[in-house]
Amino acid sequence: MAEEMRVLLQEKDEWKISFRNKHDFRGLVALQLQQGKTIEALFTAEAGRAQALVDLMESHYGGKKSFQSSSKLQMELTLSNISSHISSPTLFLDRDRGRDRDRDACDEAVYLWLLLKGQCQFVRKEISVELKKLIDQTYNQIGGKRRGRSDNRSPDGPEDEEIDDLSDRGTEASASSSQQDKGGALKTLYELLIAPISHLIKGDELIIVPDGSFFHIPYAALVDQYSKYLSETLRIRLAPSLTSLRLLAECPEGRHSTSGALLVGNPWVETVRINRRKLPQLPGAEKEVKMIGQILNIVPLTGKNATKEQVLSRLNPVSLIHIAAHGRTENGEIILSPNRASVDRPKQEDFLLTMTDVLAAKLHAKLVVLSCCHSGQGPIKAEGVVGIARAFLGAGARSVIATLWAIDDEATLEFMRHFYEHLVAGQSASKSLHQAMKCIRESGEYKAVKHWAPFVLIGDDVTLNFSQ
């Protein structure tokens, strides 16, 4: 009945997100696990994962809109056809908040399914510390400046705290004294999420399908029992759901562009105000896109030319989109130059690139790089993390690189230099990201975790041919 009602919502993305919050699959997952039905529980958890996003993706990749498609696709999942669509070990994460609603009690558990070569290994781990507190401790340890909404995906939980703030790209995030410590929360999260299945992982890549706030974990920086970062041994890629991986694998050849790039940096924001606050210009972001432009032989949009109108008009046909600008803390939405630069106080619709704007753009990009603060953040719903990165995937982009916290201009310039050098050399997005992390981690000036670990790859592992 719930699925039949959801189908009636058709293409109303916001309605579907709200609907899923009121119809959760968590109770059924817990019941199936109590009965020892671990595979059935996996597919039940998957059925409630990123359904609205899958609908959006299928409307692009399926050739026509079919509002019953996501349920049908998810019902057809089996271990064998999942294995045929994933190239690397895939870790599916879910959690049980427990039956005790006492907010002072911690009664949580993490469910881990590791999928590889037609096999599935299941592990249940108890959580001794509330997950939200553990993730907050991780950000404090790293020194990553992070603000966001409360971590609660249950339909009867408290309302999300409203935060409508902007984090300055270019402002050095304050670091705690334990910034270089390889213990603490980074090690606790490794022991909780990776250690139970680490001996089963073969190869050099791990795909992670997180649940809710698990999307906010900097997996690259988790520390193993040998005091090594996870990214020293594995390339990490995130996916909203197993079904989204299947859709990307089955995407018709030629659906995404093979040439063209849009580079946007340091939009002119002198007249822009967010909560009556004046925004600084970002000269480092302009250096970044000009550096990339020299590598790709493309002239970027900067300053007063980087208007919302110009950006939207150029999003559709290109294979690569790179935006270096201010990002809103709440959901990563991007501040561009106002369409009418002469207006003293432009309205938000004149300069703010919203999720709605992106979803209406019908993209053909293989790769979107959101070099903005908090572009990987967003309110946590039963649907998943609802932010600007999700919007780009839902609009048709094959993969998105986003950030988990406020990023530093100079460190990001160096990071992106290494990333694009490897990308232009023909390496895939995940390999290029992995190499950029390694280069920055081994550098003297920017070796701190907060400089190399905020970047996450979501979606497919694409390769771009810049000779075309």
Short mmCIF file of C-alpha atoms in Angstrom, two decimals:
data_model
loop_
_atom_site.label_atom_id
_atom_site.label_comp_id
_atom_site.label_asym_id
_atom_site.label_seq_id
_atom_site.Cartn_x
_atom_site.Cartn_y
_atom_site.Cartn_z
CA MET A 1 0.00 0.00 0.00
CA ALA A 2 2.79 2.45 0.91
CA GLU A 3 4.54 1.80 -2.42
CA GLU A 4 1.31 2.33 -4.34
CA MET A 5 0.85 5.68 -2.59
CA ARG A 6 4.45 6.65 -3.33
CA VAL A 7 3.96 5.95 -7.06
CA LEU A 8 1.10 8.46 -7.09
CA LEU A 9 3.60 11.20 -6.20
CA GLN A 10 5.19 10.67 -9.63
CA GLU A 11 8.03 13.18 -10.23
CA LYS A 12 7.57 15.25 -7.07
CA ASP A 13 10.99 14.70 -5.51
CA GLU A 14 10.39 16.70 -2.33
CA TRP A 15 7.10 14.89 -1.71
CA LYS A 16 8.76 11.50 -2.12
CA ILE A 17 11.49 12.46 0.35
CA SER A 18 8.87 13.52 2.90
CA PHE A 19 6.80 10.40 2.24
CA ARG A 20 9.75 8.08 2.88
CA ASN A 21 10.37 9.76 6.24
CA LYS A 22 6.92 8.60 7.33
CA HIS A 23 7.26 5.05 5.96
CA ASP A 24 10.49 3.53 7.22
CA PHE A 25 11.79 0.00 6.50
CA ARG A 26 13.87 -0.21 9.67
CA GLY A 27 11.47 -2.30 11.73
CA LEU A 28 11.19 -4.96 9.02
CA VAL A 29 14.98 -5.11 8.64
CA ALA A 30 15.38 -5.72 12.38
CA LEU A 31 12.68 -8.43 12.33
CA GLN A 32 14.28 -10.27 9.40
CA LEU A 33 17.67 -10.17 11.09
CA GLN A 34 16.16 -11.61 14.28
CA GLN A 35 14.93 -14.48 12.11
CA GLY A 36 18.38 -15.00 10.62
CA LYS A 37 17.32 -13.78 7.16
CA THR A 38 20.38 -11.64 6.48
CA ILE A 39 20.04 -11.52 2.68
CA GLU A 40 16.34 -10.64 2.86
CA ALA A 41 17.18 -7.93 5.40
CA LEU A 42 19.81 -6.49 3.05
CA PHE A 43 17.31 -6.14 0.22
CA THR A 44 14.69 -4.68 2.55
CA ALA A 45 17.20 -2.04 3.71
CA GLU A 46 18.10 -1.39 0.08
CA ALA A 47 14.42 -0.98 -0.84
CA GLY A 48 14.24 2.04 1.46
CA ARG A 49 17.56 3.53 0.37
CA ALA A 50 17.59 6.60 -1.93
CA GLN A 51 14.33 5.66 -3.64
CA ALA A 52 13.53 9.18 -4.83
CA LEU A 53 17.07 9.59 -6.17
CA VAL A 54 16.80 6.29 -8.03
CA ASP A 55 13.57 7.54 -9.62
CA LEU A 56 15.38 10.67 -10.81
CA MET A 57 18.32 8.69 -12.18
CA GLU A 58 16.11 6.15 -13.93
CA SER A 59 14.16 8.96 -15.61
CA HIS A 60 17.46 9.96 -17.27
CA TYR A 61 18.98 6.55 -17.94
CA GLY A 62 15.85 4.53 -18.69
CA GLY A 63 14.93 6.50 -21.77
CA LYS A 64 11.46 7.35 -20.43
CA LYS A 65 9.94 8.17 -17.08
CA SER A 66 8.62 5.17 -15.22
CA PHE A 67 7.48 6.11 -11.74
CA GLN A 68 7.26 2.50 -10.61
CA SER A 69 10.81 1.82 -11.73
CA SER A 70 12.75 2.13 -8.49
CA SER A 71 10.59 -0.40 -6.65
CA LYS A 72 10.79 -2.79 -9.59
CA LEU A 73 14.56 -2.39 -9.92
CA GLN A 74 15.09 -2.97 -6.20
CA MET A 75 12.79 -6.02 -6.15
CA GLU A 76 14.85 -7.56 -8.94
CA LEU A 77 18.10 -7.36 -6.98
CA THR A 78 19.82 -10.63 -6.20
CA LEU A 79 23.33 -11.41 -5.06
CA SER A 80 24.23 -12.62 -8.52
CA ASN A 81 23.06 -9.57 -10.44
CA ILE A 82 24.55 -7.22 -7.85
CA SER A 83 27.91 -8.91 -8.36
CA SER A 84 27.60 -8.48 -12.10
CA HIS A 85 27.28 -4.72 -11.70
CA ILE A 86 29.95 -3.94 -9.11
CA SER A 87 33.66 -4.20 -9.76
CA SER A 88 34.96 -4.03 -6.19
CA PRO A 89 34.08 -5.24 -2.69
CA THR A 90 31.02 -3.27 -1.57
CA LEU A 91 30.20 -2.48 2.06
CA PHE A 92 26.52 -1.80 2.73
CA LEU A 93 25.93 -0.02 6.06
CA ASP A 94 22.75 0.27 8.08
CA ARG A 95 21.98 0.75 11.74
CA ASP A 96 19.43 -0.03 14.40
CA ARG A 97 18.69 2.76 16.85
CA GLY A 98 17.18 0.26 19.27
CA ARG A 99 13.80 0.13 20.91
CA ASP A 100 14.75 2.35 23.82
CA ARG A 101 13.69 5.94 23.06
CA ASP A 102 15.34 7.33 26.18
CA ARG A 103 17.64 9.99 24.73
CA ASP A 104 20.17 9.46 27.49
CA ALA A 105 20.54 5.78 26.64
CA CYS A 106 22.64 4.41 23.83
CA ASP A 107 21.03 1.31 22.36
CA GLU A 108 22.39 1.28 18.83
CA ALA A 109 23.94 -1.31 16.56
CA VAL A 110 25.59 -1.17 13.15
CA TYR A 111 24.78 -3.69 10.42
CA LEU A 112 27.51 -4.46 7.89
CA TRP A 113 27.02 -6.47 4.70
CA LEU A 114 30.13 -7.02 2.58
CA LEU A 115 29.32 -8.06 -0.99
CA LEU A 116 31.92 -9.62 -3.27
CA LYS A 117 31.91 -12.20 -6.06
CA GLY A 118 28.38 -13.39 -5.46
CA GLN A 119 28.93 -13.80 -1.74
CA CYS A 120 27.66 -11.81 1.23
CA GLN A 121 29.13 -11.61 4.72
CA PHE A 122 27.03 -10.07 7.50
CA VAL A 123 28.25 -8.60 10.81
CA ARG A 124 26.35 -6.86 13.60
CA LYS A 125 28.34 -4.53 15.86
CA GLU A 126 27.11 -2.87 19.04
CA ILE A 127 27.75 0.85 19.46
CA SER A 128 28.89 1.95 22.89
CA VAL A 129 28.88 5.66 21.96
CA GLU A 130 26.05 7.50 20.20
CA LEU A 131 26.95 7.66 16.51
CA LYS A 132 26.33 11.40 16.20
CA LYS A 133 28.69 12.08 19.08
CA LEU A 134 31.31 9.80 17.56
CA ILE A 135 31.16 11.62 14.21
CA ASP A 136 31.32 14.99 15.98
CA GLN A 137 34.40 13.77 17.87
CA THR A 138 35.94 12.79 14.52
CA TYR A 139 35.49 16.29 13.11
CA ASN A 140 36.84 17.85 16.30
CA GLN A 141 39.89 15.58 16.16
CA ILE A 142 40.57 16.46 12.54
CA GLY A 143 39.89 20.16 13.00
CA GLY A 144 37.27 20.18 10.26
CA LYS A 145 34.80 23.04 10.60
CA ARG A 146 31.41 21.41 10.49
CA ARG A 147 27.89 22.55 11.12
CA GLY A 148 24.77 20.79 10.04
CA ARG A 149 21.40 19.44 11.02
CA SER A 150 20.70 16.88 13.69
CA ASP A 151 21.30 13.22 12.93
CA ASN A 152 17.87 11.64 13.12
CA ARG A 153 16.17 9.60 10.41
CA SER A 154 13.38 8.16 12.53
CA PRO A 155 9.92 9.56 11.64
CA ASP A 156 9.05 10.34 15.27
CA GLY A 157 12.37 12.02 16.13
CA PRO A 158 12.89 15.72 16.94
CA GLU A 159 12.65 18.32 14.22
CA ASP A 160 15.93 19.18 12.51
CA GLU A 161 17.66 22.24 13.88
CA GLU A 162 17.37 25.03 11.34
CA ILE A 163 20.78 26.30 10.27
CA ASP A 164 21.04 28.80 7.45
CA ASP A 165 24.66 29.82 7.57
CA LEU A 166 27.59 30.12 5.22
CA SER A 167 31.05 28.75 5.83
CA ASP A 168 33.89 30.71 4.28
CA ARG A 169 35.94 28.78 1.81
CA GLY A 170 39.41 30.12 2.43
CA THR A 171 39.12 30.46 6.20
CA GLU A 172 41.52 28.15 8.00
CA ALA A 173 39.54 25.72 10.14
CA SER A 174 40.67 25.63 13.76
CA ALA A 175 42.48 22.43 14.70
CA SER A 176 42.49 20.68 18.01
CA SER A 177 45.67 19.60 19.72
CA SER A 178 44.92 16.03 18.70
CA GLN A 179 44.85 16.87 14.99
CA GLN A 180 47.80 14.64 14.18
CA ASP A 181 46.75 11.94 16.63
CA LYS A 182 45.99 8.68 14.82
CA GLY A 183 43.90 7.32 17.65
CA GLY A 184 40.66 8.67 19.05
CA ALA A 185 37.47 8.68 17.02
CA LEU A 186 39.23 7.91 13.73
CA LYS A 187 40.44 4.61 15.15
CA THR A 188 37.13 3.86 16.90
CA LEU A 189 35.22 4.26 13.63
CA TYR A 190 37.68 1.99 11.84
CA GLU A 191 37.24 -0.70 14.50
CA LEU A 192 33.47 -0.35 14.25
CA LEU A 193 32.98 -0.21 10.47
CA ILE A 194 36.04 -1.64 8.73
CA ALA A 195 37.91 -3.99 11.06
CA PRO A 196 35.15 -6.65 11.20
CA ILE A 197 35.37 -7.21 7.43
CA SER A 198 38.88 -5.95 6.58
CA HIS A 199 40.31 -9.48 6.22
CA LEU A 200 37.74 -10.18 3.47
CA ILE A 201 38.55 -7.18 1.29
CA LYS A 202 40.57 -8.05 -1.79
CA GLY A 203 41.99 -5.54 -4.25
CA ASP A 204 42.65 -1.84 -3.80
CA GLU A 205 39.14 -0.32 -3.87
CA LEU A 206 36.19 -0.37 -1.49
CA ILE A 207 32.73 0.89 -2.43
CA ILE A 208 30.67 2.01 0.57
CA VAL A 209 26.88 2.36 0.56
CA PRO A 210 26.27 4.40 3.73
CA ASP A 211 23.12 4.98 5.72
CA GLY A 212 22.23 8.55 6.71
CA SER A 213 24.93 10.12 8.83
CA PHE A 214 27.40 7.42 7.74
CA PHE A 215 27.72 9.60 4.61
CA HIS A 216 29.44 12.24 6.77
CA ILE A 217 32.29 9.99 7.88
CA PRO A 218 35.73 10.75 6.36
CA TYR A 219 36.50 7.13 5.50
CA ALA A 220 39.84 7.99 3.89
CA ALA A 221 41.14 9.17 7.27
CA LEU A 222 40.04 6.20 9.41
CA VAL A 223 42.99 4.66 11.22
CA ASP A 224 43.67 0.92 11.40
CA GLN A 225 45.44 -1.15 14.04
CA TYR A 226 48.80 -0.39 12.42
CA SER A 227 48.21 3.39 12.64
CA LYS A 228 47.71 3.57 8.88
CA TYR A 229 45.01 5.65 7.24
CA LEU A 230 42.48 3.61 5.28
CA SER A 231 43.34 5.62 2.15
CA GLU A 232 46.91 4.39 2.33
CA THR A 233 45.73 0.94 1.27
CA LEU A 234 42.32 1.44 -0.37
CA ARG A 235 40.59 3.76 -2.79
CA ILE A 236 37.21 4.73 -1.33
CA ARG A 237 34.06 5.45 -3.33
CA LEU A 238 30.54 6.09 -2.01
CA ALA A 239 27.20 5.13 -3.56
CA PRO A 240 23.70 6.19 -2.46
CA SER A 241 22.34 2.65 -2.98
CA LEU A 242 23.02 -0.67 -4.68
CA THR A 243 20.30 0.15 -7.19
CA SER A 244 22.04 3.39 -8.15
CA LEU A 245 25.20 1.39 -8.86
CA ARG A 246 23.17 -0.90 -11.08
CA LEU A 247 21.63 2.03 -12.96
CA LEU A 248 25.04 3.59 -13.58
CA ALA A 249 26.41 0.26 -14.82
CA GLU A 250 23.46 -0.20 -17.19
CA CYS A 251 23.43 3.41 -18.38
CA PRO A 252 23.20 3.52 -22.20
CA GLU A 253 26.48 4.20 -23.95
CA GLY A 254 26.59 7.76 -25.17
CA ARG A 255 24.27 9.08 -22.44
CA HIS A 256 27.07 11.24 -21.00
CA SER A 257 29.16 13.81 -22.82
CA THR A 258 32.71 12.93 -23.79
CA SER A 259 33.99 16.48 -24.27
CA GLY A 260 33.69 19.99 -22.92
CA ALA A 261 34.23 21.45 -19.46
CA LEU A 262 32.68 24.22 -17.38
CA LEU A 263 35.03 25.80 -14.84
CA VAL A 264 33.58 28.32 -12.37
CA GLY A 265 35.58 30.14 -9.70
CA ASN A 266 35.40 33.11 -7.35
CA PRO A 267 32.02 34.54 -8.39
CA TRP A 268 31.59 38.29 -7.71
CA VAL A 269 29.70 38.52 -4.39
CA GLU A 270 30.27 42.12 -3.30
CA THR A 271 26.51 42.84 -3.20
CA VAL A 272 25.48 39.44 -1.87
CA ARG A 273 24.31 39.17 1.73
CA ILE A 274 23.51 35.99 3.66
CA ASN A 275 21.71 36.79 6.92
CA ARG A 276 22.90 40.40 6.48
CA ARG A 277 26.47 39.16 6.30
CA LYS A 278 28.83 40.36 3.56
CA LEU A 279 30.79 37.64 1.81
CA PRO A 280 34.52 37.81 1.02
CA GLN A 281 35.88 37.20 -2.45
CA LEU A 282 37.86 33.99 -2.96
CA PRO A 283 41.05 34.74 -4.91
CA GLY A 284 42.33 31.23 -4.17
CA ALA A 285 39.28 29.73 -5.88
CA GLU A 286 40.01 31.88 -8.94
CA LYS A 287 43.63 30.68 -8.98
CA GLU A 288 42.32 27.13 -8.76
CA VAL A 289 40.06 27.25 -11.83
CA LYS A 290 42.62 29.23 -13.84
CA MET A 291 45.21 26.56 -13.03
CA ILE A 292 42.78 23.86 -14.17
CA GLY A 293 41.94 25.94 -17.24
CA GLN A 294 45.60 26.01 -18.23
CA ILE A 295 45.81 22.22 -17.88
CA LEU A 296 42.64 21.71 -19.97
CA ASN A 297 43.12 24.71 -22.29
CA ILE A 298 39.72 26.13 -21.25
CA VAL A 299 38.83 29.67 -20.15
CA PRO A 300 36.94 29.57 -16.83
CA LEU A 301 34.01 31.72 -15.71
CA THR A 302 35.21 33.98 -12.89
CA GLY A 303 34.16 37.17 -11.13
CA LYS A 304 31.17 39.00 -12.60
CA ASN A 305 31.04 36.55 -15.52
CA ALA A 306 30.24 33.66 -13.16
CA THR A 307 26.56 34.55 -12.89
CA LYS A 308 23.87 32.07 -12.05
CA GLU A 309 22.35 32.63 -15.48
CA GLN A 310 25.62 31.90 -17.29
CA VAL A 311 26.36 28.82 -15.21
CA LEU A 312 22.91 27.33 -15.75
CA SER A 313 23.12 27.97 -19.49
CA ARG A 314 26.39 26.00 -19.73
CA LEU A 315 25.74 23.05 -17.39
CA ASN A 316 23.94 20.78 -19.82
CA PRO A 317 26.34 19.75 -22.62
CA VAL A 318 29.73 19.41 -20.90
CA SER A 319 31.51 16.29 -19.63
CA LEU A 320 33.23 18.01 -16.68
CA ILE A 321 31.87 20.61 -14.26
CA HIS A 322 34.16 22.20 -11.65
CA ILE A 323 32.84 24.89 -9.29
CA ALA A 324 35.03 26.66 -6.70
CA ALA A 325 32.88 29.03 -4.67
CA HIS A 326 31.13 29.62 -1.36
CA GLY A 327 28.83 26.81 -0.23
CA ARG A 328 26.02 27.06 2.29
CA THR A 329 26.56 25.04 5.45
CA GLU A 330 23.00 23.72 5.52
CA ASN A 331 22.97 21.84 2.23
CA GLY A 332 25.94 22.89 0.09
CA GLU A 333 23.94 25.16 -2.23
CA ILE A 334 26.35 27.42 -4.13
CA ILE A 335 26.72 31.22 -4.16
CA LEU A 336 27.27 32.58 -7.67
CA SER A 337 27.52 36.10 -9.07
CA PRO A 338 24.09 37.79 -9.21
CA ASN A 339 22.38 37.88 -12.59
CA ARG A 340 21.88 41.62 -12.23
CA ALA A 341 25.22 42.87 -10.93
CA SER A 342 24.04 46.49 -10.77
CA VAL A 343 21.40 45.70 -8.12
CA ASP A 344 22.54 46.77 -4.65
CA ARG A 345 20.75 43.97 -2.82
CA PRO A 346 20.03 41.07 -5.18
CA LYS A 347 17.51 38.44 -4.15
CA GLN A 348 18.63 34.88 -3.44
CA GLU A 349 17.06 33.59 -6.64
CA ASP A 350 19.45 35.88 -8.54
CA PHE A 351 22.64 34.29 -7.16
CA LEU A 352 21.94 31.05 -5.24
CA LEU A 353 22.37 27.82 -7.23
CA THR A 354 19.81 25.65 -5.48
CA MET A 355 19.08 21.94 -5.56
CA THR A 356 15.91 22.70 -7.52
CA ASP A 357 17.91 24.63 -10.12
CA VAL A 358 20.32 21.74 -10.57
CA LEU A 359 17.61 19.06 -10.77
CA ALA A 360 15.98 21.00 -13.61
CA ALA A 361 19.24 21.23 -15.59
CA LYS A 362 19.25 17.73 -17.20
CA LEU A 363 23.01 17.16 -17.06
CA HIS A 364 25.22 15.00 -19.26
CA ALA A 365 28.38 15.38 -17.16
CA LYS A 366 30.57 12.40 -16.37
CA LEU A 367 32.17 14.21 -13.44
CA VAL A 368 31.14 17.15 -11.24
CA VAL A 369 33.72 18.56 -8.81
CA LEU A 370 32.16 20.74 -6.12
CA SER A 371 35.19 22.50 -4.65
CA CYS A 372 33.01 24.39 -2.17
CA CYS A 373 32.61 24.11 1.59
CA HIS A 374 30.18 21.43 2.79
CA SER A 375 29.10 20.35 -0.70
CA GLY A 376 28.74 16.79 0.61
CA GLN A 377 26.56 17.83 3.54
CA GLY A 378 22.79 18.16 3.87
CA PRO A 379 19.83 17.29 6.07
CA ILE A 380 19.63 13.59 6.88
CA LYS A 381 16.38 11.97 5.85
CA ALA A 382 15.23 8.37 5.43
CA GLU A 383 15.99 9.01 1.73
CA GLY A 384 19.63 9.77 2.65
CA VAL A 385 21.61 13.01 2.72
CA VAL A 386 19.61 15.63 0.83
CA GLY A 387 22.08 18.22 -0.42
CA ILE A 388 23.61 19.71 -3.55
CA ALA A 389 25.72 16.62 -4.34
CA ARG A 390 22.57 14.48 -4.48
CA ALA A 391 20.96 17.06 -6.78
CA PHE A 392 23.79 16.76 -9.32
CA LEU A 393 23.47 12.96 -9.32
CA GLY A 394 19.70 13.24 -9.64
CA ALA A 395 20.12 15.65 -12.57
CA GLY A 396 22.07 13.04 -14.53
CA ALA A 397 25.73 13.45 -13.52
CA ARG A 398 27.56 10.12 -13.44
CA SER A 399 29.80 11.00 -10.48
CA VAL A 400 30.32 13.85 -8.02
CA ILE A 401 33.30 14.87 -5.89
CA ALA A 402 32.10 16.78 -2.84
CA THR A 403 33.51 18.06 0.46
CA LEU A 404 32.56 17.17 4.03
CA TRP A 405 33.72 20.36 5.74
CA ALA A 406 35.14 23.86 5.19
CA ILE A 407 38.18 23.73 2.92
CA ASP A 408 41.28 25.92 2.82
CA ASP A 409 42.06 27.83 -0.39
CA GLU A 410 45.79 27.20 -0.65
CA ALA A 411 45.64 23.54 0.35
CA THR A 412 42.78 22.92 -2.08
CA LEU A 413 44.70 24.59 -4.90
CA GLU A 414 47.53 22.10 -4.43
CA PHE A 415 45.13 19.20 -4.01
CA MET A 416 43.35 20.00 -7.27
CA ARG A 417 46.65 20.46 -9.10
CA HIS A 418 47.61 16.87 -8.28
CA PHE A 419 44.09 15.57 -8.97
CA TYR A 420 43.87 17.04 -12.47
CA GLU A 421 47.41 16.07 -13.40
CA HIS A 422 46.45 12.43 -12.82
CA LEU A 423 42.98 12.81 -14.37
CA VAL A 424 44.40 14.32 -17.57
CA ALA A 425 47.00 11.53 -17.68
CA GLY A 426 44.13 9.06 -18.13
CA GLN A 427 43.62 7.78 -14.60
CA SER A 428 40.08 7.31 -13.29
CA ALA A 429 38.46 9.75 -10.88
CA SER A 430 38.98 7.45 -7.88
CA LYS A 431 42.62 6.80 -8.72
CA SER A 432 43.25 10.51 -9.32
CA LEU A 433 41.59 11.37 -6.00
CA HIS A 434 43.60 8.66 -4.25
CA GLN A 435 46.86 9.98 -5.69
CA ALA A 436 46.02 13.58 -4.79
CA MET A 437 45.36 12.51 -1.18
CA LYS A 438 48.67 10.69 -1.11
CA CYS A 439 50.60 13.68 -2.48
CA ILE A 440 49.07 16.14 -0.02
CA ARG A 441 49.34 13.71 2.90
CA GLU A 442 53.05 13.29 2.21
CA SER A 443 53.67 17.03 1.73
CA GLY A 444 55.11 19.16 4.48
CA GLU A 445 52.75 22.12 4.61
CA TYR A 446 49.36 20.48 4.06
CA LYS A 447 49.79 16.98 5.51
CA ALA A 448 47.10 17.55 8.16
CA VAL A 449 44.04 15.32 7.73
CA LYS A 450 41.70 18.30 7.37
CA HIS A 451 43.44 19.30 4.11
CA TRP A 452 43.28 15.99 2.20
CA ALA A 453 40.38 14.03 3.71
CA PRO A 454 37.28 16.20 3.07
CA PHE A 455 36.96 15.11 -0.57
CA VAL A 456 34.66 12.17 -1.35
CA LEU A 457 33.75 10.54 -4.68
CA ILE A 458 30.07 9.60 -4.99
CA GLY A 459 28.74 7.49 -7.87
CA ASP A 460 30.67 5.87 -10.70
CA ASP A 461 34.44 5.73 -11.21
CA VAL A 462 34.71 7.62 -14.48
CA THR A 463 37.62 8.25 -16.83
CA LEU A 464 37.69 11.38 -18.98
CA ASN A 465 39.40 11.79 -22.36
CA PHE A 466 40.53 15.39 -22.67
CA SER A 467 41.96 14.92 -26.15
CA GLN A 468 38.47 14.95 -27.65
#
